[in-house]
């Protein structure tokens, strides 16, 4: 429902001009006041640096609300002075926590050669042309010190043809070889059944805000949607590492 209340990022920038030095405490009754409009209290509420404006989260969705719950808007909150996207920083923090809990053994890993400089989780759909295109960049990424851990994200959902293909990959004895056969050779694997993480990974992707493939997420929570060639990806990862070090 709140998506109908979008005022856009332009309002976010305007609000940033009223930057407050000290954060305001979240009103104790704000969650209760939001229930009639949203059907329930938000999962979390916290102050923003904008006086009288608070961040509310419903799952992976971020909205902003006034202290009396009368005014609500959705969009990215921008610090016009530093040009920082505060909403994306909040999302990244959440994604970092979730990614830290991923069982790496459930992913199909293409390990970096030599020193491992970066790790990225790549939500993939084997029927996605740009996922196939990205897979052809994986050897170059590995050579540049990037480990790629694939997670399943069949865009058409559980039970779809892509879902079944990915179950076949995750149920293979050699998952790396199976992924290469499907993506590089277009091979149809024999139907297999086993206990597998494909459904859970798909649901995890939805929780993290994945809405297309490929979608890469770093261990620090940065999301990189869509296809990027290896050199560009490495440049983005290096830039993230430098910003983290500041």
One Martini backbone bead per residue (centre of mass of N, CA, C, O) as a GRO file, in nm:
protein
  246
    1UNK     BB    1   0.056   0.063  -0.020
    2UNK     BB    2   0.302   0.262   0.017
    3UNK     BB    3   0.374   0.283  -0.292
    4UNK     BB    4   0.150   0.514  -0.339
    5UNK     BB    5   0.340   0.732  -0.161
    6UNK     BB    6   0.533   0.825  -0.363
    7UNK     BB    7   0.773   1.111  -0.398
    8UNK     BB    8   1.070   1.060  -0.413
    9UNK     BB    9   1.403   1.160  -0.429
   10UNK     BB   10   1.355   1.465  -0.424
   11UNK     BB   11   1.258   1.475  -0.130
   12UNK     BB   12   1.513   1.363  -0.005
   13UNK     BB   13   1.690   1.604  -0.083
   14UNK     BB   14   1.526   1.821   0.057
   15UNK     BB   15   1.549   1.702   0.345
   16UNK     BB   16   1.865   1.717   0.364
   17UNK     BB   17   1.867   2.034   0.418
   18UNK     BB   18   1.752   1.956   0.730
   19UNK     BB   19   1.989   1.880   0.889
   20UNK     BB   20   2.079   1.710   1.178
   21UNK     BB   21   2.297   1.677   1.434
   22UNK     BB   22   2.082   1.525   1.602
   23UNK     BB   23   1.917   1.261   1.689
   24UNK     BB   24   1.597   1.139   1.717
   25UNK     BB   25   1.385   0.992   1.900
   26UNK     BB   26   1.174   0.739   1.893
   27UNK     BB   27   0.861   0.715   1.915
   28UNK     BB   28   0.691   0.488   2.109
   29UNK     BB   29   0.407   0.503   1.913
   30UNK     BB   30   0.472   0.468   1.606
   31UNK     BB   31   0.410   0.174   1.539
   32UNK     BB   32   0.108   0.189   1.620
   33UNK     BB   33   0.031   0.421   1.417
   34UNK     BB   34   0.100   0.235   1.154
   35UNK     BB   35  -0.099  -0.007   1.150
   36UNK     BB   36  -0.357   0.092   0.993
   37UNK     BB   37  -0.201   0.127   0.715
   38UNK     BB   38  -0.008  -0.162   0.722
   39UNK     BB   39  -0.116  -0.403   0.925
   40UNK     BB   40   0.147  -0.321   1.089
   41UNK     BB   41   0.438  -0.322   1.223
   42UNK     BB   42   0.742  -0.260   1.191
   43UNK     BB   43   1.046  -0.421   1.212
   44UNK     BB   44   1.175  -0.123   1.207
   45UNK     BB   45   1.308   0.166   1.396
   46UNK     BB   46   1.469   0.483   1.305
   47UNK     BB   47   1.664   0.733   1.301
   48UNK     BB   48   1.746   1.025   1.137
   49UNK     BB   49   1.920   1.318   1.043
   50UNK     BB   50   1.626   1.405   1.013
   51UNK     BB   51   1.413   1.596   1.154
   52UNK     BB   52   1.126   1.394   1.213
   53UNK     BB   53   1.261   1.144   1.060
   54UNK     BB   54   1.186   0.794   0.989
   55UNK     BB   55   1.290   0.463   0.973
   56UNK     BB   56   1.118   0.200   0.794
   57UNK     BB   57   1.080  -0.163   0.809
   58UNK     BB   58   0.965  -0.407   0.554
   59UNK     BB   59   1.180  -0.599   0.540
   60UNK     BB   60   1.334  -0.475   0.244
   61UNK     BB   61   1.169  -0.221   0.300
   62UNK     BB   62   1.197   0.140   0.268
   63UNK     BB   63   1.079   0.400   0.478
   64UNK     BB   64   0.926   0.720   0.560
   65UNK     BB   65   0.844   0.897   0.876
   66UNK     BB   66   0.670   1.068   1.080
   67UNK     BB   67   0.619   1.100   1.422
   68UNK     BB   68   0.283   1.086   1.361
   69UNK     BB   69   0.227   0.915   1.083
   70UNK     BB   70   0.119   1.109   0.849
   71UNK     BB   71   0.397   1.099   0.692
   72UNK     BB   72   0.485   0.932   0.379
   73UNK     BB   73   0.784   0.790   0.218
   74UNK     BB   74   0.940   0.679  -0.087
   75UNK     BB   75   1.292   0.657  -0.102
   76UNK     BB   76   1.591   0.816  -0.130
   77UNK     BB   77   1.823   0.919   0.107
   78UNK     BB   78   2.005   1.223   0.070
   79UNK     BB   79   2.326   1.357   0.102
   80UNK     BB   80   2.402   1.650  -0.052
   81UNK     BB   81   2.689   1.700   0.062
   82UNK     BB   82   2.815   1.390   0.032
   83UNK     BB   83   2.645   1.203  -0.167
   84UNK     BB   84   2.485   1.006   0.016
   85UNK     BB   85   2.315   0.695   0.036
   86UNK     BB   86   2.136   0.611   0.311
   87UNK     BB   87   1.957   0.380   0.215
   88UNK     BB   88   2.179   0.199   0.096
   89UNK     BB   89   2.340   0.171   0.356
   90UNK     BB   90   2.116   0.022   0.504
   91UNK     BB   91   2.089  -0.214   0.312
   92UNK     BB   92   2.384  -0.310   0.327
   93UNK     BB   93   2.380  -0.381   0.626
   94UNK     BB   94   2.166  -0.600   0.601
   95UNK     BB   95   2.307  -0.776   0.388
   96UNK     BB   96   2.560  -0.839   0.550
   97UNK     BB   97   2.417  -1.006   0.769
   98UNK     BB   98   2.301  -1.221   0.579
   99UNK     BB   99   2.560  -1.315   0.430
  100UNK     BB  100   2.709  -1.414   0.693
  101UNK     BB  101   2.486  -1.670   0.708
  102UNK     BB  102   2.588  -1.813   0.475
  103UNK     BB  103   2.634  -2.124   0.341
  104UNK     BB  104   2.895  -2.190   0.142
  105UNK     BB  105   2.823  -2.498   0.080
  106UNK     BB  106   2.553  -2.415  -0.089
  107UNK     BB  107   2.739  -2.320  -0.292
  108UNK     BB  108   2.887  -2.254  -0.610
  109UNK     BB  109   3.235  -2.263  -0.642
  110UNK     BB  110   3.467  -2.015  -0.783
  111UNK     BB  111   3.789  -2.000  -0.736
  112UNK     BB  112   4.044  -1.826  -0.669
  113UNK     BB  113   4.352  -1.734  -0.788
  114UNK     BB  114   4.537  -1.739  -0.541
  115UNK     BB  115   4.470  -1.456  -0.411
  116UNK     BB  116   4.205  -1.360  -0.213
  117UNK     BB  117   4.020  -1.052  -0.251
  118UNK     BB  118   3.726  -1.161  -0.331
  119UNK     BB  119   3.366  -1.198  -0.255
  120UNK     BB  120   3.087  -1.332  -0.443
  121UNK     BB  121   2.739  -1.336  -0.474
  122UNK     BB  122   2.547  -1.517  -0.730
  123UNK     BB  123   2.253  -1.468  -0.869
  124UNK     BB  124   2.102  -1.735  -1.066
  125UNK     BB  125   1.992  -1.815  -1.411
  126UNK     BB  126   2.015  -2.053  -1.658
  127UNK     BB  127   1.797  -1.882  -1.857
  128UNK     BB  128   1.998  -1.640  -1.847
  129UNK     BB  129   2.189  -1.472  -2.070
  130UNK     BB  130   2.355  -1.288  -1.865
  131UNK     BB  131   2.454  -1.527  -1.695
  132UNK     BB  132   2.615  -1.660  -1.917
  133UNK     BB  133   2.795  -1.416  -1.969
  134UNK     BB  134   2.916  -1.406  -1.685
  135UNK     BB  135   3.040  -1.693  -1.680
  136UNK     BB  136   3.263  -1.613  -1.895
  137UNK     BB  137   3.406  -1.419  -1.663
  138UNK     BB  138   3.503  -1.602  -1.428
  139UNK     BB  139   3.797  -1.673  -1.501
  140UNK     BB  140   3.891  -1.375  -1.484
  141UNK     BB  141   3.811  -1.333  -1.191
  142UNK     BB  142   3.988  -1.554  -1.071
  143UNK     BB  143   4.260  -1.429  -1.174
  144UNK     BB  144   4.182  -1.153  -0.993
  145UNK     BB  145   4.075  -1.275  -0.699
  146UNK     BB  146   3.777  -1.390  -0.752
  147UNK     BB  147   3.511  -1.522  -0.578
  148UNK     BB  148   3.243  -1.735  -0.691
  149UNK     BB  149   2.908  -1.764  -0.553
  150UNK     BB  150   2.646  -1.957  -0.624
  151UNK     BB  151   2.298  -1.876  -0.647
  152UNK     BB  152   1.968  -1.948  -0.662
  153UNK     BB  153   1.739  -1.776  -0.923
  154UNK     BB  154   1.441  -1.855  -1.027
  155UNK     BB  155   1.236  -1.629  -1.169
  156UNK     BB  156   0.968  -1.820  -1.202
  157UNK     BB  157   1.013  -2.013  -0.972
  158UNK     BB  158   0.885  -2.262  -0.811
  159UNK     BB  159   0.870  -2.530  -1.056
  160UNK     BB  160   1.020  -2.438  -1.278
  161UNK     BB  161   1.232  -2.512  -1.525
  162UNK     BB  162   1.473  -2.366  -1.391
  163UNK     BB  163   1.448  -2.498  -1.119
  164UNK     BB  164   1.500  -2.791  -1.217
  165UNK     BB  165   1.779  -2.738  -1.336
  166UNK     BB  166   1.906  -2.648  -1.062
  167UNK     BB  167   1.861  -2.906  -0.912
  168UNK     BB  168   2.042  -3.077  -1.097
  169UNK     BB  169   2.299  -2.928  -1.022
  170UNK     BB  170   2.285  -2.953  -0.701
  171UNK     BB  171   2.267  -3.287  -0.742
  172UNK     BB  172   2.541  -3.309  -0.831
  173UNK     BB  173   2.852  -3.429  -0.782
  174UNK     BB  174   2.954  -3.199  -0.994
  175UNK     BB  175   2.872  -2.874  -0.982
  176UNK     BB  176   3.076  -2.724  -1.156
  177UNK     BB  177   3.046  -2.897  -1.410
  178UNK     BB  178   2.741  -2.858  -1.439
  179UNK     BB  179   2.745  -2.553  -1.477
  180UNK     BB  180   2.922  -2.557  -1.729
  181UNK     BB  181   2.739  -2.734  -1.907
  182UNK     BB  182   2.492  -2.543  -1.905
  183UNK     BB  183   2.632  -2.259  -1.973
  184UNK     BB  184   2.852  -2.340  -2.202
  185UNK     BB  185   2.677  -2.595  -2.357
  186UNK     BB  186   2.363  -2.641  -2.308
  187UNK     BB  187   2.307  -2.871  -2.121
  188UNK     BB  188   2.108  -3.151  -2.040
  189UNK     BB  189   2.025  -3.277  -1.750
  190UNK     BB  190   1.953  -3.509  -1.549
  191UNK     BB  191   1.715  -3.598  -1.351
  192UNK     BB  192   1.702  -3.485  -1.004
  193UNK     BB  193   1.703  -3.583  -0.652
  194UNK     BB  194   1.734  -3.377  -0.354
  195UNK     BB  195   1.873  -3.218  -0.109
  196UNK     BB  196   1.815  -2.862  -0.148
  197UNK     BB  197   1.869  -2.486  -0.182
  198UNK     BB  198   1.695  -2.343  -0.401
  199UNK     BB  199   1.450  -2.230  -0.252
  200UNK     BB  200   1.604  -2.077  -0.029
  201UNK     BB  201   1.766  -1.894  -0.225
  202UNK     BB  202   1.527  -1.758  -0.356
  203UNK     BB  203   1.415  -1.635  -0.090
  204UNK     BB  204   1.669  -1.479  -0.022
  205UNK     BB  205   1.668  -1.294  -0.267
  206UNK     BB  206   1.403  -1.157  -0.198
  207UNK     BB  207   1.497  -1.043   0.076
  208UNK     BB  208   1.744  -0.877  -0.073
  209UNK     BB  209   1.609  -0.758  -0.357
  210UNK     BB  210   1.588  -0.946  -0.587
  211UNK     BB  211   1.474  -0.879  -0.953
  212UNK     BB  212   1.730  -1.006  -1.098
  213UNK     BB  213   1.951  -1.134  -1.356
  214UNK     BB  214   2.219  -1.081  -1.236
  215UNK     BB  215   2.317  -1.086  -0.874
  216UNK     BB  216   2.546  -0.913  -0.676
  217UNK     BB  217   2.704  -0.987  -0.351
  218UNK     BB  218   2.879  -0.874  -0.105
  219UNK     BB  219   3.014  -0.907   0.214
  220UNK     BB  220   2.929  -0.582   0.252
  221UNK     BB  221   2.636  -0.550   0.079
  222UNK     BB  222   2.681  -0.501  -0.210
  223UNK     BB  223   2.492  -0.433  -0.501
  224UNK     BB  224   2.513  -0.593  -0.838
  225UNK     BB  225   2.335  -0.538  -1.108
  226UNK     BB  226   2.388  -0.722  -1.356
  227UNK     BB  227   2.598  -0.699  -1.614
  228UNK     BB  228   2.963  -0.739  -1.594
  229UNK     BB  229   3.264  -0.708  -1.662
  230UNK     BB  230   3.544  -0.798  -1.506
  231UNK     BB  231   3.690  -0.522  -1.490
  232UNK     BB  232   3.448  -0.367  -1.367
  233UNK     BB  233   3.408  -0.538  -1.116
  234UNK     BB  234   3.686  -0.499  -0.991
  235UNK     BB  235   3.665  -0.194  -0.968
  236UNK     BB  236   3.423  -0.198  -0.770
  237UNK     BB  237   3.559  -0.368  -0.548
  238UNK     BB  238   3.799  -0.179  -0.497
  239UNK     BB  239   3.631   0.069  -0.423
  240UNK     BB  240   3.493  -0.057  -0.178
  241UNK     BB  241   3.754  -0.115  -0.017
  242UNK     BB  242   3.846   0.181   0.004
  243UNK     BB  243   3.595   0.292   0.149
  244UNK     BB  244   3.619   0.104   0.396
  245UNK     BB  245   3.914   0.215   0.484
  246UNK     BB  246   3.821   0.519   0.564
   0.00000   0.00000   0.00000
